[in-house]
């Protein structure tokens, strides 16, 4: 838990510090310099340079900004949607519950990546999103991932909400005439903090992994904007010239997902942030 | 039981129908149709030609009518042609499905075998448990496309022992199977540890031990069958993830399976092929989930 939070904190600091790191090293991560292709790690280029002579460390840090933004956006959206749907299903029950959970089961039964590949290849203009820019890529991928990511959250929230709704203090609140909205928001929702936190942590890891997979396949964040996934796609074409270039982006993804899973595990075992 | 199978099959049919409808509509709403692509490929086509071709292929019809015509043709087994590969779609899907099933079967078998062995190790020797859990945590977080690239760099580029990609004999299968297996190994190891620990704590194990059964017999005959049910649940839940992993693995190692076929079709704007490949993949995945569910009920009649 502590290790996970520390790792996540370091990754976010690294992402935030990317522009200052660029100033300190004195390079532009987007500026090709063809005289400095495939340089070995050195004091000026701590991780060496890529096939266009751009600094790998800086691209890795800027990639962290993109990858973590997508991951957090998608996970927060998925958590919000999933919590609402899970709560609604548990609270209304009956037909609503059946319809919403059938929908969740249906989505869960489908292989996610083949579907995402088709959806990511569609023209974003169809659903009214701007196309082309890195920012719109980030938004497009986050929306897609949230559209699939809510299922896990909703199932977890529904299961926990069902047990909370049956507890005595909820019945007491209702008997005292507390409105249903207040029951849900003030009495049920706080009890769901742990499962929601677990689902969010897992969703961040899942979204980072999914974004890098889509970017790796050339359907996510398009170059020249760096993302860990498209850096790896680049590295795969250069396994003969620069085998080391493949190491760092993958390691960054690995650490991010590992940190999220550790945090989720920690919350599941009952450790709060302070323990 | 027959009622359950029937209702689940009905669910699969409904899901496939909804999926095909949504995907067809999304694709059809995109600007540009196959005729536009044909015009881009052959500048001699006039606008009269384009209009004539649109009428010939029914592209001037309203969307719903086009979907129904397409769905009717698919139900009759007429899958149409692939624009990208210039072949009947049916002729492409068959071999690709076989190639994918070989990869998936081997990877799943290996993942279950290694995962359950690790789980048994952790359950029987608690001292090793933290190591197994740690390995599972890391394995779960490794992006499989990264692992694939690293394996290619090590075994194909640096050592030159194995081919980097393509399809041929068994040597071409090793790296993809290991890559795909590793991604799914973690879940099996974690669940096997939990299930076996729970199974080993039950009274009938103590009885068996009291009767003098050996540790091997206790593990294989008394604990494993009980631990099998949660593992089958996992297999049912993970079928989709396994198929998703196959798409990445096939793309990295250039194996001509369903995942690569679909990916190539999407990248090549061949949406008829992509849509049908997606449907086949989805239906096969849902059938696999159903099979795992049924096996689980057969193993533990209390669930039925």
Coordinates of C-alpha atoms in Angstrom, one line a residue:
Chain A
X1 CA 0.0 0.0 0.0
X2 CA 2.7 2.5 1.1
X3 CA 4.9 1.3 -1.7
X4 CA 2.1 1.7 -4.2
X5 CA 1.2 5.2 -3.1
X6 CA 4.9 6.2 -3.1
X7 CA 5.4 4.8 -6.6
X8 CA 2.3 6.6 -7.9
X9 CA 3.4 9.9 -6.2
X10 CA 6.8 9.6 -7.8
X11 CA 5.4 8.9 -11.2
X12 CA 3.0 11.9 -11.0
X13 CA 5.9 14.2 -9.8
X14 CA 8.0 13.0 -12.7
X15 CA 5.1 13.8 -15.1
X16 CA 4.6 17.2 -13.6
X17 CA 8.3 18.0 -13.7
X18 CA 8.7 17.1 -17.4
X19 CA 9.0 20.7 -18.7
X20 CA 11.5 21.7 -15.9
X21 CA 13.6 18.5 -16.7
X22 CA 13.7 19.7 -20.3
X23 CA 15.0 23.1 -19.2
X24 CA 17.6 21.5 -16.9
X25 CA 18.9 19.2 -19.6
X26 CA 18.6 21.9 -22.3
X27 CA 16.8 19.8 -25.0
X28 CA 13.4 19.9 -26.7
X29 CA 11.9 16.4 -26.7
X30 CA 9.9 17.2 -29.9
X31 CA 12.9 18.6 -31.9
X32 CA 14.6 16.1 -34.2
X33 CA 18.4 16.3 -34.3
X34 CA 19.6 13.9 -37.0
X35 CA 23.3 14.3 -36.0
X36 CA 22.5 12.7 -32.6
X37 CA 20.6 9.6 -33.6
X38 CA 20.8 6.5 -31.4
X39 CA 23.2 8.0 -28.9
X40 CA 24.3 5.9 -26.0
X41 CA 23.2 7.1 -22.5
X42 CA 25.4 10.0 -21.4
X43 CA 25.4 12.9 -19.0
X44 CA 23.4 15.1 -21.5
X45 CA 21.1 12.3 -22.6
X46 CA 20.7 10.1 -19.5
X47 CA 18.8 7.4 -21.4
X48 CA 20.3 8.1 -24.9
X49 CA 18.4 9.3 -28.0
X50 CA 15.9 7.8 -30.4
X51 CA 15.9 7.4 -34.2
X52 CA 15.4 11.2 -34.7
X53 CA 17.9 12.2 -32.1
X54 CA 15.3 13.2 -29.5
X55 CA 16.1 12.7 -25.8
X56 CA 14.5 9.5 -24.5
X57 CA 14.3 10.5 -20.9
X58 CA 12.4 13.7 -21.8
X59 CA 10.1 11.8 -24.1
X60 CA 9.5 9.3 -21.4
X61 CA 8.5 12.0 -18.9
X62 CA 6.3 13.8 -21.5
X63 CA 4.8 10.3 -22.2
X64 CA 4.0 10.0 -18.5
X65 CA 1.9 13.2 -18.7
X66 CA -0.1 11.8 -21.6
X67 CA -0.5 8.2 -20.3
X68 CA -1.3 9.2 -16.7
X69 CA -3.8 11.9 -17.9
X70 CA -5.6 9.3 -20.1
X71 CA -5.5 6.8 -17.2
X72 CA -6.8 9.2 -14.6
X73 CA -9.5 10.7 -16.9
X74 CA -10.8 7.3 -18.0
X75 CA -10.7 5.9 -14.5
X76 CA -12.5 8.8 -12.9
X77 CA -15.2 8.8 -15.6
X78 CA -15.6 5.1 -15.3
X79 CA -15.8 5.3 -11.5
X80 CA -18.4 8.1 -11.7
X81 CA -20.6 6.2 -14.3
X82 CA -20.1 2.9 -12.6
X83 CA -20.9 4.2 -9.1
X84 CA -24.1 5.8 -10.4
X85 CA -25.2 2.7 -12.3
X86 CA -24.3 0.3 -9.6
X87 CA -26.1 2.4 -7.0
X88 CA -29.1 2.8 -9.2
X89 CA -29.3 -0.9 -9.9
X90 CA -29.0 -1.8 -6.2
X91 CA -31.5 0.9 -5.1
X92 CA -34.2 0.5 -7.7
X93 CA -33.8 -3.3 -8.0
X94 CA -36.4 -5.2 -10.1
X95 CA -36.4 -4.4 -13.8
X96 CA -33.8 -1.6 -13.6
X97 CA -31.4 -3.9 -11.9
X98 CA -32.0 -6.7 -14.4
X99 CA -31.6 -4.4 -17.4
X100 CA -28.4 -2.7 -16.1
X101 CA -26.8 -5.9 -15.0
X102 CA -27.6 -7.7 -18.2
X103 CA -25.9 -4.8 -20.0
X104 CA -22.9 -5.1 -17.8
X105 CA -22.8 -8.9 -18.2
X106 CA -23.0 -8.5 -22.0
X107 CA -20.2 -6.0 -22.1
X108 CA -18.1 -8.1 -19.8
X109 CA -18.6 -11.3 -21.9
X110 CA -17.3 -9.6 -25.0
X111 CA -13.6 -9.5 -25.8
X112 CA -12.7 -5.9 -25.0
X113 CA -9.6 -5.3 -27.1
X114 CA -11.1 -6.4 -30.5
X115 CA -14.1 -4.1 -29.8
X116 CA -11.8 -1.2 -28.8
X117 CA -9.7 -1.7 -31.9
X118 CA -12.8 -1.2 -34.1
X119 CA -14.1 1.7 -32.1
X120 CA -10.8 3.4 -31.9
X121 CA -10.4 3.2 -35.6
X122 CA -13.7 5.0 -36.2
X123 CA -13.6 8.6 -37.2
X124 CA -14.1 10.6 -34.0
X125 CA -16.0 13.3 -36.0
X126 CA -19.0 10.8 -36.1
X127 CA -19.6 11.3 -32.4
X128 CA -18.9 15.0 -32.5
X129 CA -15.3 15.0 -31.2
X130 CA -12.7 17.1 -32.9
X131 CA -10.0 15.1 -34.7
X132 CA -6.3 15.2 -35.1
X133 CA -4.9 17.0 -32.1
X134 CA -3.1 15.3 -29.2
X135 CA -5.7 16.7 -26.8
X136 CA -8.6 15.2 -28.8
X137 CA -6.7 11.9 -29.0
X138 CA -6.5 11.9 -25.2
X139 CA -10.2 12.7 -24.8
X140 CA -11.2 10.1 -27.4
X141 CA -9.3 7.3 -25.8
X142 CA -10.4 8.3 -22.3
X143 CA -14.1 8.3 -23.5
X144 CA -13.7 4.9 -25.1
X145 CA -12.0 3.3 -22.1
X146 CA -14.6 4.8 -19.7
X147 CA -17.3 3.3 -21.9
X148 CA -16.0 -0.1 -21.1
X149 CA -14.4 0.6 -17.7
X150 CA -17.6 1.3 -15.8
X151 CA -18.7 -2.3 -15.8
X152 CA -16.2 -3.5 -13.2
X153 CA -17.0 -0.5 -10.9
X154 CA -20.7 -0.9 -11.3
X155 CA -20.7 -4.6 -10.3
X156 CA -18.5 -3.9 -7.3
X157 CA -20.6 -1.0 -6.2
X158 CA -23.9 -2.8 -6.7
X159 CA -22.8 -5.8 -4.6
X160 CA -21.6 -3.6 -1.7
X161 CA -24.6 -1.2 -2.0
X162 CA -27.0 -4.2 -1.7
X163 CA -25.5 -5.2 1.6
X164 CA -25.4 -1.7 2.9
X165 CA -29.0 -1.0 1.9
X166 CA -30.2 -4.0 3.9
X167 CA -28.4 -2.8 7.1
X168 CA -30.3 -1.5 10.1
X169 CA -29.1 2.1 10.1
X170 CA -30.5 2.5 6.6
X171 CA -33.9 1.2 7.7
X172 CA -33.7 3.5 10.7
X173 CA -33.0 6.5 8.6
X174 CA -35.9 5.7 6.3
X175 CA -38.2 5.1 9.3
X176 CA -37.2 8.6 10.5
X177 CA -38.5 10.0 7.2
X178 CA -35.1 10.9 5.6
X179 CA -35.5 11.4 1.9
X180 CA -34.3 8.7 -0.4
X181 CA -31.7 11.0 -2.0
X182 CA -30.3 11.8 1.4
X183 CA -30.3 8.1 2.4
X184 CA -28.3 7.3 -0.7
X185 CA -25.9 10.2 -0.6
X186 CA -25.3 10.6 3.2
X187 CA -25.8 7.1 4.5
X188 CA -25.0 4.6 1.7
X189 CA -22.4 6.3 -0.4
X190 CA -19.9 6.9 2.5
X191 CA -20.1 3.2 3.4
X192 CA -19.0 2.4 -0.2
X193 CA -15.8 4.4 0.0
X194 CA -13.5 1.4 0.2
X195 CA -15.0 -0.6 -2.7
X196 CA -15.1 2.6 -4.8
X197 CA -11.4 3.3 -4.0
X198 CA -10.5 -0.2 -4.9
X199 CA -12.4 -0.1 -8.2
X200 CA -10.8 3.3 -9.0
X201 CA -7.3 2.1 -8.4
X202 CA -7.8 -0.9 -10.5
X203 CA -9.4 1.2 -13.2
X204 CA -6.4 3.6 -13.4
X205 CA -4.1 0.6 -13.9
X206 CA -6.4 -1.0 -16.4
X207 CA -6.8 2.3 -18.3
X208 CA -3.0 3.0 -18.5
X209 CA -2.5 -0.5 -19.8
X210 CA -5.4 -0.2 -22.3
X211 CA -4.2 3.2 -23.5
X212 CA -0.7 2.0 -24.0
X213 CA -2.0 -1.1 -25.9
X214 CA -4.1 1.0 -28.2
X215 CA -1.3 3.5 -28.8
X216 CA 1.1 0.6 -29.4
X217 CA -1.3 -0.7 -32.1
X218 CA -1.3 2.8 -33.7
X219 CA -4.9 3.5 -32.7
X220 CA -4.4 5.6 -29.6
X221 CA -2.2 8.7 -29.1
X222 CA -0.7 9.5 -32.5
X223 CA 3.0 10.6 -32.8
X224 CA 4.7 13.1 -32.5
X225 CA 3.0 13.4 -29.1
X226 CA 4.8 10.8 -27.0
X227 CA 2.9 8.1 -25.0
X228 CA 4.4 5.0 -23.5
X229 CA 2.5 2.9 -25.9
X230 CA 3.6 4.6 -29.1
X231 CA 7.2 4.8 -27.9
X232 CA 7.1 1.1 -27.6
X233 CA 5.6 0.7 -31.1
X234 CA 8.5 2.8 -32.3
X235 CA 11.0 0.7 -30.3
X236 CA 9.7 -2.5 -31.9
X237 CA 10.7 -1.3 -35.3
X238 CA 14.2 -0.6 -34.0
X239 CA 15.0 -3.8 -32.1
X240 CA 18.2 -4.1 -34.1
X241 CA 19.5 -0.5 -33.8
X242 CA 18.4 0.4 -30.3
X243 CA 17.3 -2.6 -28.2
X244 CA 17.5 -0.5 -25.0
X245 CA 14.8 2.0 -26.2
X246 CA 12.2 -0.8 -25.7
X247 CA 13.1 -1.1 -22.0
X248 CA 12.1 2.1 -20.4
X249 CA 8.5 2.8 -21.6
X250 CA 7.5 -0.8 -20.7
X251 CA 9.1 -0.4 -17.3
X252 CA 7.1 2.8 -16.8
X253 CA 3.8 1.1 -17.7
X254 CA 4.7 -1.9 -15.5
X255 CA 5.5 0.3 -12.4
X256 CA 2.3 2.4 -12.9
X257 CA 0.0 -0.7 -13.1
X258 CA 1.9 -2.4 -10.3
X259 CA 1.5 0.7 -8.1
X260 CA -2.3 0.9 -8.8
X261 CA -2.7 -2.8 -8.0
X262 CA -0.7 -2.5 -4.8
X263 CA -2.9 0.4 -3.7
X264 CA -6.1 -1.6 -4.5
X265 CA -4.7 -4.6 -2.6
X266 CA -3.9 -2.4 0.3
X267 CA -7.4 -0.9 0.5
X268 CA -8.9 -4.4 0.1
X269 CA -6.9 -5.6 3.1
X270 CA -8.3 -2.8 5.2
X271 CA -5.3 -0.5 5.3
X272 CA -6.3 3.2 5.1
X273 CA -3.9 5.8 3.7
X274 CA -2.4 6.4 7.1
X275 CA -1.6 2.8 8.1
Chain B
X1 CA -29.7 -27.7 -17.1
X2 CA -31.2 -27.8 -20.7
X3 CA -33.2 -24.7 -19.8
X4 CA -30.0 -22.9 -18.6
X5 CA -28.2 -23.8 -21.8
X6 CA -31.1 -22.7 -23.9
X7 CA -31.4 -19.3 -22.1
X8 CA -27.7 -18.7 -22.3
X9 CA -27.6 -19.5 -26.0
X10 CA -30.5 -17.1 -26.5
X11 CA -28.5 -14.4 -24.6
X12 CA -25.5 -15.0 -26.9
X13 CA -27.7 -14.7 -30.0
X14 CA -29.2 -11.4 -28.7
X15 CA -25.8 -10.0 -27.7
X16 CA -24.4 -10.8 -31.1
X17 CA -27.4 -9.2 -32.8
X18 CA -27.1 -6.0 -30.7
X19 CA -23.3 -5.9 -31.2
X20 CA -23.6 -6.4 -35.0
X21 CA -26.3 -3.7 -35.2
X22 CA -24.3 -1.1 -33.2
X23 CA -21.0 -1.8 -35.0
X24 CA -22.7 -1.8 -38.4
X25 CA -24.4 1.6 -37.7
X26 CA -21.2 3.2 -36.3
X27 CA -19.2 2.0 -39.3
X28 CA -21.9 3.1 -41.8
X29 CA -22.2 6.5 -40.2
X30 CA -18.6 7.3 -41.0
X31 CA -18.0 9.6 -43.9
X32 CA -16.9 7.7 -47.0
X33 CA -18.1 4.3 -48.2
X34 CA -16.4 1.5 -50.3
X35 CA -17.3 3.4 -53.5
X36 CA -15.4 6.5 -52.3
X37 CA -12.4 4.2 -51.6
X38 CA -12.8 2.8 -55.1
X39 CA -12.8 6.4 -56.6
X40 CA -9.7 7.2 -54.6
X41 CA -8.1 4.1 -56.1
X42 CA -9.1 4.7 -59.7
X43 CA -9.4 8.3 -60.9
X44 CA -11.1 7.3 -64.2
X45 CA -14.3 6.5 -62.3
X46 CA -17.0 9.2 -63.1
X47 CA -19.7 10.3 -60.8
X48 CA -22.2 8.4 -63.0
X49 CA -20.1 5.3 -62.4
X50 CA -20.2 6.0 -58.7
X51 CA -23.9 6.4 -58.6
X52 CA -24.4 3.3 -60.7
X53 CA -22.1 1.3 -58.3
X54 CA -23.9 2.7 -55.2
X55 CA -27.2 1.5 -56.6
X56 CA -25.8 -1.9 -57.6
X57 CA -24.4 -2.5 -54.1
X58 CA -27.5 -1.0 -52.4
X59 CA -25.5 1.8 -50.8
X60 CA -28.1 4.3 -51.7
X61 CA -30.7 2.5 -49.5
X62 CA -31.6 3.7 -46.0
X63 CA -29.3 2.4 -43.2
X64 CA -31.8 0.1 -41.5
X65 CA -32.6 -1.6 -44.8
X66 CA -28.9 -2.0 -45.5
X67 CA -28.3 -3.6 -42.1
X68 CA -31.2 -6.0 -42.5
X69 CA -30.0 -7.0 -46.0
X70 CA -26.5 -7.5 -44.6
X71 CA -27.7 -9.5 -41.6
X72 CA -29.9 -11.7 -43.8
X73 CA -27.0 -12.5 -46.1
X74 CA -24.8 -13.3 -43.2
X75 CA -27.5 -15.6 -41.7
X76 CA -27.7 -17.4 -45.0
X77 CA -23.9 -17.9 -44.8
X78 CA -23.0 -15.4 -47.5
X79 CA -20.2 -13.5 -45.8
X80 CA -19.2 -11.5 -48.9
X81 CA -15.7 -10.6 -50.0
X82 CA -12.7 -8.9 -48.3
X83 CA -11.7 -5.8 -50.1
X84 CA -8.2 -5.9 -48.5
X85 CA -7.3 -9.5 -49.2
X86 CA -9.5 -9.9 -52.4
X87 CA -10.8 -13.2 -51.1
X88 CA -14.1 -14.5 -49.8
X89 CA -14.4 -13.6 -46.1
X90 CA -15.3 -17.2 -45.2
X91 CA -12.1 -18.5 -46.7
X92 CA -10.1 -16.1 -44.5
X93 CA -11.9 -16.7 -41.3
X94 CA -11.5 -20.5 -41.2
X95 CA -7.7 -20.8 -41.1
X96 CA -7.3 -17.7 -38.9
X97 CA -9.7 -19.2 -36.3
X98 CA -7.7 -22.4 -36.3
X99 CA -4.4 -20.6 -35.9
X100 CA -5.8 -18.5 -33.0
X101 CA -7.4 -21.5 -31.3
X102 CA -4.0 -23.4 -31.3
X103 CA -2.3 -20.3 -29.8
X104 CA -5.1 -19.8 -27.2
X105 CA -5.3 -23.5 -26.2
X106 CA -1.6 -23.8 -25.7
X107 CA -1.3 -20.6 -23.8
X108 CA -4.3 -21.3 -21.6
X109 CA -3.0 -24.8 -20.9
X110 CA 0.4 -23.5 -20.0
X111 CA -1.0 -20.7 -17.8
X112 CA -3.3 -23.1 -15.9
X113 CA -0.5 -25.7 -15.5
X114 CA 2.2 -23.2 -14.3
X115 CA -0.3 -21.1 -12.3
X116 CA -1.8 -24.1 -10.4
X117 CA 1.7 -25.5 -9.7
X118 CA 2.7 -22.1 -8.3
X119 CA -0.5 -22.0 -6.3
X120 CA 0.1 -25.5 -5.0
X121 CA 3.7 -24.5 -4.0
X122 CA 2.4 -21.5 -2.1
X123 CA -0.4 -23.4 -0.4
X124 CA 1.8 -26.3 0.7
X125 CA 4.9 -24.3 1.6
X126 CA 3.7 -21.1 3.2
X127 CA 7.3 -19.8 3.2
X128 CA 7.2 -19.5 -0.6
X129 CA 3.8 -17.8 -0.6
X130 CA 5.1 -14.2 -0.5
X131 CA 7.4 -14.9 -3.5
X132 CA 4.5 -16.5 -5.5
X133 CA 2.2 -13.5 -4.6
X134 CA 5.0 -11.1 -5.6
X135 CA 5.6 -12.8 -8.9
X136 CA 1.8 -12.8 -9.5
X137 CA 1.6 -9.0 -8.8
X138 CA 4.4 -8.3 -11.2
X139 CA 3.1 -10.7 -13.9
X140 CA -0.3 -9.0 -13.7
X141 CA 1.2 -5.6 -14.3
X142 CA 3.6 -6.5 -17.2
X143 CA 2.2 -5.2 -20.5
X144 CA 2.2 -8.2 -22.8
X145 CA 3.3 -6.3 -25.9
X146 CA 6.4 -5.1 -23.9
X147 CA 7.1 -8.7 -22.8
X148 CA 6.8 -9.8 -26.5
X149 CA 9.2 -7.2 -27.7
X150 CA 11.7 -8.1 -24.9
X151 CA 11.5 -11.8 -25.8
X152 CA 12.0 -11.0 -29.5
X153 CA 15.1 -8.8 -28.6
X154 CA 16.6 -11.5 -26.4
X155 CA 15.8 -14.8 -28.1
X156 CA 15.4 -13.7 -31.8
X157 CA 17.7 -10.7 -32.2
X158 CA 20.5 -11.2 -29.6
X159 CA 20.7 -15.0 -29.3
X160 CA 19.1 -16.0 -32.6
X161 CA 17.5 -19.1 -31.1
X162 CA 13.9 -18.6 -32.2
X163 CA 12.1 -16.9 -35.1
X164 CA 10.9 -13.4 -34.3
X165 CA 7.5 -13.9 -36.0
X166 CA 5.4 -15.6 -38.6
X167 CA 3.9 -19.1 -38.8
X168 CA 5.6 -22.4 -39.4
X169 CA 6.5 -25.3 -37.1
X170 CA 6.4 -25.4 -33.3
X171 CA 9.4 -23.1 -33.0
X172 CA 7.3 -20.3 -34.2
X173 CA 4.8 -20.9 -31.4
X174 CA 7.2 -20.8 -28.4
X175 CA 7.5 -17.0 -28.0
X176 CA 3.9 -16.1 -28.6
X177 CA 2.6 -18.9 -26.3
X178 CA 5.0 -17.8 -23.5
X179 CA 3.9 -14.1 -24.0
X180 CA 0.2 -14.8 -23.9
X181 CA 0.6 -17.3 -21.1
X182 CA 2.5 -14.9 -18.9
X183 CA -0.3 -12.3 -18.9
X184 CA -2.8 -14.8 -17.7
X185 CA -0.6 -16.8 -15.4
X186 CA -0.9 -14.3 -12.5
X187 CA -4.6 -14.6 -12.0
X188 CA -4.4 -18.4 -12.0
X189 CA -1.6 -18.5 -9.5
X190 CA -3.4 -16.1 -7.1
X191 CA -6.7 -17.9 -7.4
X192 CA -5.1 -21.3 -7.1
X193 CA -3.3 -20.3 -4.0
X194 CA -6.5 -19.1 -2.4
X195 CA -8.6 -22.0 -3.5
X196 CA -6.0 -24.6 -2.5
X197 CA -5.4 -23.1 0.9
X198 CA -9.1 -23.1 1.5
X199 CA -9.5 -26.6 0.2
X200 CA -6.6 -27.9 2.3
X201 CA -8.1 -26.5 5.5
X202 CA -11.3 -28.5 5.1
X203 CA -12.1 -31.4 7.5
X204 CA -12.0 -34.1 4.8
X205 CA -8.4 -33.4 4.2
X206 CA -7.6 -34.0 7.8
X207 CA -9.6 -37.3 7.6
X208 CA -7.6 -38.3 4.5
X209 CA -4.3 -37.5 6.3
X210 CA -5.5 -39.4 9.4
X211 CA -6.1 -42.4 7.2
X212 CA -2.5 -42.2 6.1
X213 CA -2.9 -40.8 2.5
X214 CA 0.3 -39.4 1.1
X215 CA 0.7 -35.7 0.6
X216 CA 0.7 -36.1 -3.2
X217 CA -2.5 -38.1 -3.1
X218 CA -4.1 -35.5 -0.7
X219 CA -3.2 -32.7 -3.1
X220 CA -4.2 -34.3 -6.4
X221 CA -7.2 -36.4 -5.3
X222 CA -8.7 -34.5 -2.4
X223 CA -7.8 -30.8 -2.7
X224 CA -7.5 -30.1 -6.4
X225 CA -11.0 -31.2 -7.5
X226 CA -12.5 -28.8 -4.9
X227 CA -10.1 -26.0 -6.0
X228 CA -11.1 -26.6 -9.6
X229 CA -14.5 -24.8 -9.3
X230 CA -13.1 -21.3 -8.6
X231 CA -10.5 -21.9 -11.2
X232 CA -13.2 -22.6 -13.8
X233 CA -15.0 -19.5 -12.7
X234 CA -11.9 -17.6 -13.4
X235 CA -11.5 -19.3 -16.8
X236 CA -15.1 -18.3 -17.7
X237 CA -14.5 -14.7 -16.6
X238 CA -11.1 -14.4 -18.3
X239 CA -12.1 -15.8 -21.7
X240 CA -12.5 -12.2 -23.0
X241 CA -9.1 -11.1 -21.6
X242 CA -7.4 -14.1 -23.2
X243 CA -8.9 -13.3 -26.6
X244 CA -7.8 -9.7 -26.2
X245 CA -4.3 -10.8 -25.4
X246 CA -4.3 -13.0 -28.5
X247 CA -4.9 -9.9 -30.6
X248 CA -1.8 -8.2 -29.2
X249 CA 0.3 -11.4 -29.3
X250 CA -0.6 -12.2 -32.9
X251 CA 0.1 -8.6 -34.0
X252 CA 3.6 -8.5 -32.4
X253 CA 4.6 -11.9 -33.7
X254 CA 2.9 -11.6 -37.1
X255 CA 0.8 -14.7 -36.7
X256 CA -2.1 -14.9 -39.1
X257 CA -4.8 -15.5 -36.5
X258 CA -8.2 -13.9 -35.9
X259 CA -6.7 -11.0 -33.9
X260 CA -4.2 -10.1 -36.6
X261 CA -6.8 -10.5 -39.3
X262 CA -9.2 -8.1 -37.5
X263 CA -6.4 -5.6 -36.8
X264 CA -5.3 -5.7 -40.5
X265 CA -8.9 -5.3 -41.6
X266 CA -9.4 -2.3 -39.4
X267 CA -6.1 -0.7 -40.5
X268 CA -6.9 -1.4 -44.1
X269 CA -10.5 0.1 -44.0
X270 CA -11.9 -3.4 -44.8
X271 CA -14.9 -3.0 -42.4
X272 CA -16.9 -5.9 -43.7
X273 CA -14.1 -8.3 -42.8
X274 CA -13.5 -6.5 -39.5
X275 CA -17.1 -6.7 -38.5
X276 CA -17.5 -10.4 -39.3
X277 CA -14.2 -11.2 -37.6
X278 CA -15.4 -9.3 -34.5
X279 CA -18.7 -11.2 -34.5
X280 CA -16.9 -14.6 -34.8
X281 CA -14.5 -13.7 -32.0
X282 CA -17.3 -12.4 -29.8
X283 CA -19.5 -15.5 -30.3
X284 CA -16.6 -17.9 -29.8
X285 CA -15.6 -16.1 -26.6
X286 CA -19.2 -16.2 -25.3
X287 CA -19.4 -19.9 -26.1
X288 CA -16.2 -20.6 -24.3
X289 CA -17.5 -18.7 -21.3
X290 CA -20.7 -20.9 -21.4
X291 CA -18.6 -24.1 -21.7
X292 CA -16.6 -23.1 -18.6
X293 CA -19.8 -22.3 -16.7
X294 CA -21.3 -25.7 -17.6
X295 CA -18.1 -27.5 -16.6
X296 CA -18.2 -25.7 -13.3
X297 CA -21.8 -26.9 -12.7
X298 CA -20.8 -30.4 -13.7
X299 CA -17.9 -30.4 -11.2
X300 CA -20.0 -28.9 -8.4
X301 CA -23.7 -30.0 -8.7
X302 CA -24.6 -27.6 -5.9
X303 CA -24.3 -24.7 -8.4
X304 CA -26.8 -26.2 -10.9

